[in-house]
Short mmCIF file of C-alpha atoms in Angstrom, two decimals:
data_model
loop_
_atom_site.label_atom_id
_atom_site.label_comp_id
_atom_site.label_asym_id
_atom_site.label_seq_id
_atom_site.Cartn_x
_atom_site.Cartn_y
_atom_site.Cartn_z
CA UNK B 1444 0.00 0.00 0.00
CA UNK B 1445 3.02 2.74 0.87
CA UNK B 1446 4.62 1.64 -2.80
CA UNK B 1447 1.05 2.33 -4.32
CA UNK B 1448 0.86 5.93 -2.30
CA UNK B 1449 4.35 6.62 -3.07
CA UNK B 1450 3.80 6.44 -7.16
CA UNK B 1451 0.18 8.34 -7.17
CA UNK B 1452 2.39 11.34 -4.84
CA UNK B 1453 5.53 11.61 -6.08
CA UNK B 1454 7.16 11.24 -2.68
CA UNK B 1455 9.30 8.75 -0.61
CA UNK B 1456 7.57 7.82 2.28
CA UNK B 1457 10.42 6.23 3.98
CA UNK B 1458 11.12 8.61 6.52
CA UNK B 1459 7.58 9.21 7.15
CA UNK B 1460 6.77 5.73 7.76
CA UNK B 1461 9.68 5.57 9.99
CA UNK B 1462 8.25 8.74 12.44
CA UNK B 1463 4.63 8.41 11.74
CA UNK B 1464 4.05 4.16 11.98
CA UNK B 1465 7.24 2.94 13.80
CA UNK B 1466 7.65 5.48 16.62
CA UNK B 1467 5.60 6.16 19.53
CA UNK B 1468 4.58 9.39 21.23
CA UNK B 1469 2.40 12.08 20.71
CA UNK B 1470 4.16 15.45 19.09
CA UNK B 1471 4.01 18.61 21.13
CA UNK B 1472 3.80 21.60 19.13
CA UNK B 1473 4.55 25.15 20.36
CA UNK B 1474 5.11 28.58 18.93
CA UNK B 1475 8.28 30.38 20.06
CA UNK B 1476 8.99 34.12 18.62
CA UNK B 1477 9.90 37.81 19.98
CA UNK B 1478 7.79 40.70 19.35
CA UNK B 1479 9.02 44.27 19.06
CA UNK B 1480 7.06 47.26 20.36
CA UNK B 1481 4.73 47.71 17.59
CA UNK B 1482 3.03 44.64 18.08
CA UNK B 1483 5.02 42.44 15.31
CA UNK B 1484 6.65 39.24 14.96
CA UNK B 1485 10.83 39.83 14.51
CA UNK B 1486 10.96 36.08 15.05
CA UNK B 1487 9.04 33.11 14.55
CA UNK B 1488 10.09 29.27 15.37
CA UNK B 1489 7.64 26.26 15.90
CA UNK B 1490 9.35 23.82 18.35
CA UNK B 1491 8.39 20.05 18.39
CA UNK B 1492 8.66 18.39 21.64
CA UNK B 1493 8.03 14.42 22.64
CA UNK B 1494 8.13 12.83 19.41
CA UNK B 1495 9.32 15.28 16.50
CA UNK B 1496 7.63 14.49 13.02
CA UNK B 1497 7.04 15.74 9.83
CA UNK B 1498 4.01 17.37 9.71
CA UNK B 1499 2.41 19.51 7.54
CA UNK B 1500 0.45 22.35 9.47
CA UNK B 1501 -0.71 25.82 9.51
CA UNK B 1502 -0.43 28.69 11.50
CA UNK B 1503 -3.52 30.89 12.90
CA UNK B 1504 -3.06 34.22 14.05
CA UNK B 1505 -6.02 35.76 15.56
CA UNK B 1506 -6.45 39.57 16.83
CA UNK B 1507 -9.96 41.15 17.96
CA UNK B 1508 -12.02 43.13 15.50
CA UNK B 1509 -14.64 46.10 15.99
CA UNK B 1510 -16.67 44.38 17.91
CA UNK B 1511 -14.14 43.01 20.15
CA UNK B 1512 -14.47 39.21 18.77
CA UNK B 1513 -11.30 37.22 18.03
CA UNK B 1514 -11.14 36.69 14.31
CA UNK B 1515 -8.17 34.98 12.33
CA UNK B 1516 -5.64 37.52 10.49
CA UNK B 1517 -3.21 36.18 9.46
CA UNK B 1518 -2.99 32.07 8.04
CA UNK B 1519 0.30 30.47 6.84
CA UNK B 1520 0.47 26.68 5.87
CA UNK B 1521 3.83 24.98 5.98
CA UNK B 1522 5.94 21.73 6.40
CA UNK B 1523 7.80 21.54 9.75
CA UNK B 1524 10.53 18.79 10.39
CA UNK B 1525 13.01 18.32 13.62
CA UNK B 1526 12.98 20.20 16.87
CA UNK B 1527 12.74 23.92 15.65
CA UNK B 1528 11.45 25.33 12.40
CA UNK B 1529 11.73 28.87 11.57
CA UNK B 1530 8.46 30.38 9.85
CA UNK B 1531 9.87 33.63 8.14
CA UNK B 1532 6.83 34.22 6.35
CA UNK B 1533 5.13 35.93 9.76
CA UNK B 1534 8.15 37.72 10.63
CA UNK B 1535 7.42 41.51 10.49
CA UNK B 1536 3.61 41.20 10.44
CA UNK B 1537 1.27 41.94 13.52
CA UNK B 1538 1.49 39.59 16.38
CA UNK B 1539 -2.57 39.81 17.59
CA UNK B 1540 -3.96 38.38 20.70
CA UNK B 1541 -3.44 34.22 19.96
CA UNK B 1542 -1.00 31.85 18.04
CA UNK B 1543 -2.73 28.54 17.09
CA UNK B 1544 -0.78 26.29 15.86
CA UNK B 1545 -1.87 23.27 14.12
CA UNK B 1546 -4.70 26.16 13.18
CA UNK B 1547 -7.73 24.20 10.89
CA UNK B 1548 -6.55 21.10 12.76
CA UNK B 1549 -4.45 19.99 9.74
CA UNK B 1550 -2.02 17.00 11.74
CA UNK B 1551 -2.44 14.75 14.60
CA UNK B 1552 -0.29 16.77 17.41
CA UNK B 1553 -0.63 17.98 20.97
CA UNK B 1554 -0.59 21.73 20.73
CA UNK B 1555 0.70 24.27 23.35
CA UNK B 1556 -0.30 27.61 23.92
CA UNK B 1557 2.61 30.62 24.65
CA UNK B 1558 1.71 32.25 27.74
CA UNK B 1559 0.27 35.31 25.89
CA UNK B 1560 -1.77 32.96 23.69
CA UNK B 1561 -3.22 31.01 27.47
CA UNK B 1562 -4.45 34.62 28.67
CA UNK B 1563 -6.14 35.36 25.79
CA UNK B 1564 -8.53 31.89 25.69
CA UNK B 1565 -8.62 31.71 29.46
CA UNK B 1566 -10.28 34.84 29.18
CA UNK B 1567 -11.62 35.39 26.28
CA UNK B 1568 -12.01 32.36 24.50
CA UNK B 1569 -15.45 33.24 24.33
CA UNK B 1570 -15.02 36.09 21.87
CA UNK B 1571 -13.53 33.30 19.24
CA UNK B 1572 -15.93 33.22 16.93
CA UNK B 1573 -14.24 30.38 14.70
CA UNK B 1574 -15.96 26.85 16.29
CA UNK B 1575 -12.95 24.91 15.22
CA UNK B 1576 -10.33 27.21 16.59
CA UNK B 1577 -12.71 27.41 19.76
CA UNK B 1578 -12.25 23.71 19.87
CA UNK B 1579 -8.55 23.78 19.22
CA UNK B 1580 -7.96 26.32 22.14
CA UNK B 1581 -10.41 24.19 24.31
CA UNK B 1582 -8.53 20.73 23.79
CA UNK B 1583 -5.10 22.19 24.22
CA UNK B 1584 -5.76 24.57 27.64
CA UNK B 1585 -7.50 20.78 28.88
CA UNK B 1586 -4.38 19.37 27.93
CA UNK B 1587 -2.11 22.19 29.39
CA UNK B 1588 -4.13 21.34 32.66
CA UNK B 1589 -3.40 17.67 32.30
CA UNK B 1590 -0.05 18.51 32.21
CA UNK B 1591 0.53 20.84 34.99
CA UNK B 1592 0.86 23.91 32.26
CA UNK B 1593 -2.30 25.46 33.04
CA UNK B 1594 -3.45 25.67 37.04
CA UNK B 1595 -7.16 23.86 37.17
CA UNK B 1596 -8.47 26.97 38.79
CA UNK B 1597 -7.94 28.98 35.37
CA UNK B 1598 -9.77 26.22 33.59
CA UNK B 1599 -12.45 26.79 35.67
CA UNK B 1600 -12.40 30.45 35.20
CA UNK B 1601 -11.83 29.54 31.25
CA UNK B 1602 -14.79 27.53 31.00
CA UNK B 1603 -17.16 29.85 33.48
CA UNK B 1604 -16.46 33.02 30.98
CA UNK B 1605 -16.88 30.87 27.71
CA UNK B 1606 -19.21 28.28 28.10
CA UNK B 1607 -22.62 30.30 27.15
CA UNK B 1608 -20.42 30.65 23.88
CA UNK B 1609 -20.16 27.50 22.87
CA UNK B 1610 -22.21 26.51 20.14
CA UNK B 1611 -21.34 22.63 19.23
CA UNK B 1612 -23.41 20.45 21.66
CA UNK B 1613 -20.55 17.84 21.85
CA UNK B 1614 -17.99 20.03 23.25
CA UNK B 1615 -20.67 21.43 25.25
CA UNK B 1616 -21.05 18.74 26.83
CA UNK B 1617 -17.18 17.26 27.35
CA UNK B 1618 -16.56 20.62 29.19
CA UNK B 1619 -19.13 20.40 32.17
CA UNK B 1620 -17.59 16.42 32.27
CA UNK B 1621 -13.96 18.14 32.42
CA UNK B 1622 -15.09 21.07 34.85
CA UNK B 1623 -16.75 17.93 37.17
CA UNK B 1624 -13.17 16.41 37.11
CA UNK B 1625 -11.36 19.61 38.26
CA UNK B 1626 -13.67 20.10 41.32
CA UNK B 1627 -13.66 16.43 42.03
CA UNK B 1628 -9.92 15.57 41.50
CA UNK B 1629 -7.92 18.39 40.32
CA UNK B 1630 -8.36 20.78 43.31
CA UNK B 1631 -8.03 21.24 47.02
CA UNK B 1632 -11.71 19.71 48.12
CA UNK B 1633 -12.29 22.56 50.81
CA UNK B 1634 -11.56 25.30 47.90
CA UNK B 1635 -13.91 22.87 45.60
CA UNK B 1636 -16.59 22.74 48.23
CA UNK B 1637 -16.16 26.11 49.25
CA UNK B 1638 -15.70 28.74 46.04
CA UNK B 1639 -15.60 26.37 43.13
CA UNK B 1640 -19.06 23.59 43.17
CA UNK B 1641 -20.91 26.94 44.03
CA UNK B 1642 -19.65 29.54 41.40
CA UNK B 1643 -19.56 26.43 38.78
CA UNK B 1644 -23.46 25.53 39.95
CA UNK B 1645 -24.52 29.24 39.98
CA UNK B 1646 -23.49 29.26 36.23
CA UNK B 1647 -25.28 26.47 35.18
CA UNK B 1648 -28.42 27.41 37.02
CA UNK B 1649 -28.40 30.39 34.85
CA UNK B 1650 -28.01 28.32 31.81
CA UNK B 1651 -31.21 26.40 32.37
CA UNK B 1652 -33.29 29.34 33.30
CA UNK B 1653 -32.39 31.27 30.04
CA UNK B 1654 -35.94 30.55 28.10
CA UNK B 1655 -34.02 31.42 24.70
CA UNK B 1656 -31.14 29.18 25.14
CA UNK B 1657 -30.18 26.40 23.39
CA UNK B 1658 -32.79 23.57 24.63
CA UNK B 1659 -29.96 20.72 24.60
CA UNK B 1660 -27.85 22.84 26.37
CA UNK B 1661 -30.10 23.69 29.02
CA UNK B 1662 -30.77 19.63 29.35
CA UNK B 1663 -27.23 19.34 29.63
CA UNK B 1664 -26.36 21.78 32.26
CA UNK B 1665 -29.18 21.01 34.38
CA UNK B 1666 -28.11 17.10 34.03
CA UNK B 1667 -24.67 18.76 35.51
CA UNK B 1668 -26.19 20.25 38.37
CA UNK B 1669 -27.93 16.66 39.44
CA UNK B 1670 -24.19 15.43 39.65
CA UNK B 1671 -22.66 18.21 41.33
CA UNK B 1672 -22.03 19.16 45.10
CA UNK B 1673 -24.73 21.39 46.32
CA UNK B 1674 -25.26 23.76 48.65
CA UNK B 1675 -28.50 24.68 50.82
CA UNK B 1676 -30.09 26.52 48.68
CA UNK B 1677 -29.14 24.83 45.74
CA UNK B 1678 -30.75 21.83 47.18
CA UNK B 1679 -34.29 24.04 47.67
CA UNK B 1680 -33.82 24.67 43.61
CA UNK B 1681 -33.50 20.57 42.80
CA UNK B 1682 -35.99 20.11 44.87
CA UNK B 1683 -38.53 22.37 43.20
CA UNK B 1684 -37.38 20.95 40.16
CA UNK B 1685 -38.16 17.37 40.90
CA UNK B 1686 -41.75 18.66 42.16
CA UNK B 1687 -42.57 19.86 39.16
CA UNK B 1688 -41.33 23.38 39.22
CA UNK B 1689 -38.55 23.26 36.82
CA UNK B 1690 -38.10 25.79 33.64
CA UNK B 1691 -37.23 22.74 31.33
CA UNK B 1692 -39.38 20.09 30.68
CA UNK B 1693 -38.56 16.93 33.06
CA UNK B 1694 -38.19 13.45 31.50
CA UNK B 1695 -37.85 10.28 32.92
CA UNK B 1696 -34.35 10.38 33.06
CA UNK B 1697 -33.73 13.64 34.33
CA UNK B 1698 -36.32 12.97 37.66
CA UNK B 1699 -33.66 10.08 38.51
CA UNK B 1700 -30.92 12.49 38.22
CA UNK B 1701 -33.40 14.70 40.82
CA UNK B 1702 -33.95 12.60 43.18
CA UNK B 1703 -30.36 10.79 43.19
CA UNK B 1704 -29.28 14.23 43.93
CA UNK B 1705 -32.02 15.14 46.34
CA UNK B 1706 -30.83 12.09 47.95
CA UNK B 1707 -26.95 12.09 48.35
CA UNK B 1708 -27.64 15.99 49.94
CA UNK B 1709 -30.08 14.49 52.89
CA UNK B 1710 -33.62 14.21 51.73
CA UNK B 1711 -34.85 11.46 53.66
CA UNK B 1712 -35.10 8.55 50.88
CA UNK B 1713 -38.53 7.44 51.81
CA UNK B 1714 -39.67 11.00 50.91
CA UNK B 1715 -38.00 10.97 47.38
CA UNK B 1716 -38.46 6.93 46.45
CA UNK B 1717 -42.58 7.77 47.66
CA UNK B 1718 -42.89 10.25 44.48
CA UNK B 1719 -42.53 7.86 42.06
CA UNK B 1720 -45.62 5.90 41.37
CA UNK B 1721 -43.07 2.57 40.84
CA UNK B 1722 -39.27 2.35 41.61
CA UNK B 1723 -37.52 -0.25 39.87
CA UNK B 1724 -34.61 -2.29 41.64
CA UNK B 1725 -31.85 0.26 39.77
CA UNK B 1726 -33.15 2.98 40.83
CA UNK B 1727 -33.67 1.78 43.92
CA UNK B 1728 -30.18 0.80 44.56
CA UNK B 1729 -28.56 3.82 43.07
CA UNK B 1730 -30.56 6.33 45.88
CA UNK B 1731 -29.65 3.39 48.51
CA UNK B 1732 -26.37 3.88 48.13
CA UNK B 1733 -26.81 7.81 47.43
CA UNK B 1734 -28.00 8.03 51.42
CA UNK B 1735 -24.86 10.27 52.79
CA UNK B 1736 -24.40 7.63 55.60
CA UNK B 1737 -21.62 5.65 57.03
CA UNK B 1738 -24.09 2.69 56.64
CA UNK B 1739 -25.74 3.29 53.63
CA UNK B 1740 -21.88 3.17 52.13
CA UNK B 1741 -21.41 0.00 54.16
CA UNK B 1742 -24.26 -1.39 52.90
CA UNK B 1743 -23.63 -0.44 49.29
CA UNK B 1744 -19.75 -1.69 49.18
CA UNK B 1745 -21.22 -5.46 50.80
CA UNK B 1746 -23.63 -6.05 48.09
CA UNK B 1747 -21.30 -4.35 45.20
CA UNK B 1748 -18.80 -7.09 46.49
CA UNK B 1749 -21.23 -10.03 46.09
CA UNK B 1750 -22.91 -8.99 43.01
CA UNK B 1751 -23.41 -11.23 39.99
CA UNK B 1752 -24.97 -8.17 37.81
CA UNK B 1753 -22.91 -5.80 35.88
CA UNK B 1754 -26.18 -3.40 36.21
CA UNK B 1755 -26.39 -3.79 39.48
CA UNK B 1756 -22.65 -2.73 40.47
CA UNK B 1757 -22.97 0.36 38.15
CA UNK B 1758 -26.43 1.51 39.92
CA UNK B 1759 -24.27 1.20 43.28
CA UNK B 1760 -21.26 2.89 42.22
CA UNK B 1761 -23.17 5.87 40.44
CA UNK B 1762 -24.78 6.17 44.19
CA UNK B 1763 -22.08 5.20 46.13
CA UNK B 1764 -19.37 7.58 44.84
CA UNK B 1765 -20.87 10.61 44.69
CA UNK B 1766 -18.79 14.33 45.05
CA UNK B 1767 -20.45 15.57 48.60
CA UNK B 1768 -19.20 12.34 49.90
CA UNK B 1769 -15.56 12.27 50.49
CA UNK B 1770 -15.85 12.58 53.40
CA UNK B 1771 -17.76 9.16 53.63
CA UNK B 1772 -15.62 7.13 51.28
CA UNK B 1773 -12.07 8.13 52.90
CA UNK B 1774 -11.61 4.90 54.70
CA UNK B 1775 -13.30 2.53 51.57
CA UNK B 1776 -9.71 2.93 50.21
CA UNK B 1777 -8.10 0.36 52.20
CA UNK B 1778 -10.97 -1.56 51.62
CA UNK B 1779 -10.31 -1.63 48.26
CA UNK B 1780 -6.85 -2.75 48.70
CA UNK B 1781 -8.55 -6.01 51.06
CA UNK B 1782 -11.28 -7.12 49.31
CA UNK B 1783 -11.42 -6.09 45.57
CA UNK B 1784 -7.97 -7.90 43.99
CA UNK B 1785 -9.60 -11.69 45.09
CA UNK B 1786 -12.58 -10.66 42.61
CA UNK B 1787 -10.51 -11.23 39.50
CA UNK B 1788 -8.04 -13.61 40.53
CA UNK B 1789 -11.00 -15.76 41.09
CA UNK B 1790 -13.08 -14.90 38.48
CA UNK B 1791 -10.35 -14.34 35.92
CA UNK B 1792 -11.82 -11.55 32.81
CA UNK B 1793 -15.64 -12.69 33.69
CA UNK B 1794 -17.80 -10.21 35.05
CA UNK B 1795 -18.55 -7.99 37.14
CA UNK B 1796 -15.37 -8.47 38.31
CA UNK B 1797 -14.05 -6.52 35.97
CA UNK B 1798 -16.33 -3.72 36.38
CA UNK B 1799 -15.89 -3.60 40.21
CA UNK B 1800 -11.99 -3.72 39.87
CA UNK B 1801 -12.26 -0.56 38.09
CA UNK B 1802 -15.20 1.24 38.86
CA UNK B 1803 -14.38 1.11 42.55
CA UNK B 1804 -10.87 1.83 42.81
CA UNK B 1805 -10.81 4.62 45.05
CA UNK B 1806 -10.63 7.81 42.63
CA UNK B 1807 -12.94 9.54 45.65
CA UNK B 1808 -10.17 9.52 47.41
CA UNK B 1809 -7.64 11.66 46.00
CA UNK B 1810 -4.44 12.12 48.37
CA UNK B 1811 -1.10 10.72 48.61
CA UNK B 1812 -2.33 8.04 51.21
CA UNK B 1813 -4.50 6.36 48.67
CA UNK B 1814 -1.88 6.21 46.07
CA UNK B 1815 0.24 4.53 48.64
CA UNK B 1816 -2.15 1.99 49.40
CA UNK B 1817 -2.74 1.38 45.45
CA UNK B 1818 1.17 1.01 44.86
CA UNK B 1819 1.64 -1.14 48.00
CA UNK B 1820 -1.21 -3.48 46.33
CA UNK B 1821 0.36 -3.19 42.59
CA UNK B 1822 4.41 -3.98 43.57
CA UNK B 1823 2.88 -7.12 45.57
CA UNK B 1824 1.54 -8.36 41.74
CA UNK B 1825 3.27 -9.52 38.43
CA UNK B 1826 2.83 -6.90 35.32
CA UNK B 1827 0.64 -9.80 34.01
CA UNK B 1828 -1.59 -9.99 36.72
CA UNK B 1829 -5.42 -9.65 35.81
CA UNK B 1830 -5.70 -7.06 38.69
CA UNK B 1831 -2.78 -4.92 37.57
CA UNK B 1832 -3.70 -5.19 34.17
CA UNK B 1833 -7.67 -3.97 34.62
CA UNK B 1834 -6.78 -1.18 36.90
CA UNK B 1835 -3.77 0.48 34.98
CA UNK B 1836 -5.42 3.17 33.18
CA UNK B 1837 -7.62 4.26 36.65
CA UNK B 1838 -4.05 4.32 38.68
CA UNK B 1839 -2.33 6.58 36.40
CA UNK B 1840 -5.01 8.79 36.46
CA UNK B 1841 -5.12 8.67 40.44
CA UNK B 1842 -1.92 9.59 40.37
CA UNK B 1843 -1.52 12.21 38.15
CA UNK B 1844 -5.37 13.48 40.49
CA UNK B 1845 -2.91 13.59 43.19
CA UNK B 1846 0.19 15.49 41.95
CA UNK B 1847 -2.70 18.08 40.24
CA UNK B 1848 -4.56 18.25 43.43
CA UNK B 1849 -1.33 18.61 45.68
CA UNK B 1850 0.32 21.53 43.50
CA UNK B 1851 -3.13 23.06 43.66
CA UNK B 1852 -3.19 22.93 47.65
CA UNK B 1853 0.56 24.23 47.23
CA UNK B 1854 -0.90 27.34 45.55
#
């Protein structure tokens, strides 16, 4: 197949093939230049970090225009090789508010912002009018954040100044997931509790009760507030909600997410479970183990641990692990480390097993301590062991919760 692409093109693919299908890695791509006191570029270099490539790219430059949006300027397409490439063609002209590289989203790279670039989307990515670049800017401050270039708190404020902007429903939606990880995992939990669930809730409140707003975005953001850590008066506006006083119509769905909610913030669970004319055993389970209770957790982990239903174990965990409760969950962590590893080693990839080993590893729990217990489990364990092998992926992201969340505290 190369042979065949290398006649129609004209080109040897050799070294291609050698960077793009036989080496691993993801490219980092950054823009380096100097700016003079006009405003324009006197130098221009695109470094490649991680895995340098060949790639063929283009450069967005992007300034704000009468009405104070950011609109692309300047555009120039080129082919960058090795660690630093020098892109005379911008040297001289203006420098605007934001470098995109990889602008249009022309190769598979990693791209990071200059600091002057991060300002301008943190607080103004809003004013972007291009979708894609709005996308771009979105995916690489989330990726700054994941690694430690961009301080979760300013995705936060990013997202709070930005998100009535967005117009694609999809990345809509991935932000209020990626928001819910930075107040679950990514920062101190009294500054979460505290300043961020509240500001972050407030926002989304006002989402759902704009009548002209997007209708799936006001489904989505009120779906956000069900999962989220409320406060007393927050509460009062769920509960209103689930009794029929909500500004959005109400589906099926949606009243679970109510009364789960409801729930896991101290409505007594005879109350909620006695407004719905039949509760199935699901639902039933998940606001069982919602109940903010020592027992109810108990309770929850014991039948989670001697379940035969994959349904069942994911109506648990959705109740069990919810963001009010860390305070609950603390000591399930050496729990975990007792009496989840037998599950697979006995029941080898069968389920729910499989879904227990993963879904309740102790991600609630995110401090030092509970990495410690994970890596005390792990180095007991071959690399080939089922356990080891399940739980992988959910440790590394543990870990790299706890170095986020400690640099946070750090300030």
């Amino acid at each position: 197949m190369l042979g065949a692409l290398e006649k129609a093109g004209g080109r040897d693919l050799t070294a291609w093939t050698d960077a793009w299908l036989m080496t691993a890695g993801l490219t980092e791509v950054r823009a380096d230049f100097d700016v003079d006191e006009a405003g324009c570029f006197t130098r221009f270099d695109l470094l490649q970090d991680g895995s340098p490539r060949p790639h063929r790219l283009a450069v967005g430059v992007y300034a704000e225009d009468r009405h104070g949006d950011l609109v692309r300027v300047r555009r120039h397409e080129l082919d960058v090789d090795g660690p630093r490439t020098s892109v005379d063609a911008l040297v001289g002209s203006r420098s605007g508010a934001l470098v995109l590289p990889n602008d249009g989203d022309l190769t598979y790279c990693r791209i990071v912002l200059d600091p002057r670039s991060t300002e301008a989307v943190v607080h103004r990515i809003g004013r972007l009018a291009d979708p894609m670049a709005r996308s771009l800017c979105w995916t690489a401050a989330w990726d700054m954040v994941r690694h430690g270039e961009l301080p979760p708190r300013r995705f936060l404020t990013m997202v709070l100044g930005g998100l009535t902007a967005e117009t694609q429903i999809g990345v809509f939606q991935r932000l209020l997931v990626r928001v819910a990880t930075v107040l679950t995992a990514y920062t101190e939990q009294g500054w979460a509790r505290a300043h961020g669930w509240p500001s972050y809730v407030d926002h989304l409140l006002h989402i759902v009760d704009t009548p002209d707003g997007d209708a799936d975005q006001r489904l989505a953001a009120a779906r956000a507030v069900t999962d989220a850590a409320l406060t007393a008066g927050h509460v009062g506006t769920v509960r209103k909600w689930f009794h029929g006083a909500a500004p959005i119509d109400v589906d099926d769905a949606l009243r679970r997410r109510l009364a789960r909610s409801m729930v896991a913030h101290g409505e007594p669970l005879e109350d909620v479970s006695g407004a719905f004319t039949v509760v199935g055993d699901r639902l039933a389970e998940l606001l069982r183990a919602s109940v903010p209770t020592a027992e109810a957790k108990e309770q929850a982990w014991t039948t989670i641990l001697r379940s035969g239903s994959v349904a069942q174990v994911r109506a648990l965990a959705d109740g069990f692990a919810h963001p009010a409760h860390h305070h609950l969950l603390a000591p399930f962590a050496r729990r975990y480390a007792q009496d989840v590893p037998p599950l697979p080693a006995a029941a080898g990839d069968r389920e729910p097993a499989r879904t227990v080993a993963v879904r309740m590893l102790p991600s609630w729990s995110v401090s030092r301590r509970t990495l410690n217990v994970i890596d005390r489990l792990v180095d007991g364990l071959s690399a080939d062991d089922r356990f080891v092998r399940l739980t992988g992926a959910a440790r590394a992201e543990l870990a790299l919760a706890v170095d986020l969340s400690e640099r946070d505290a750090a300030g």
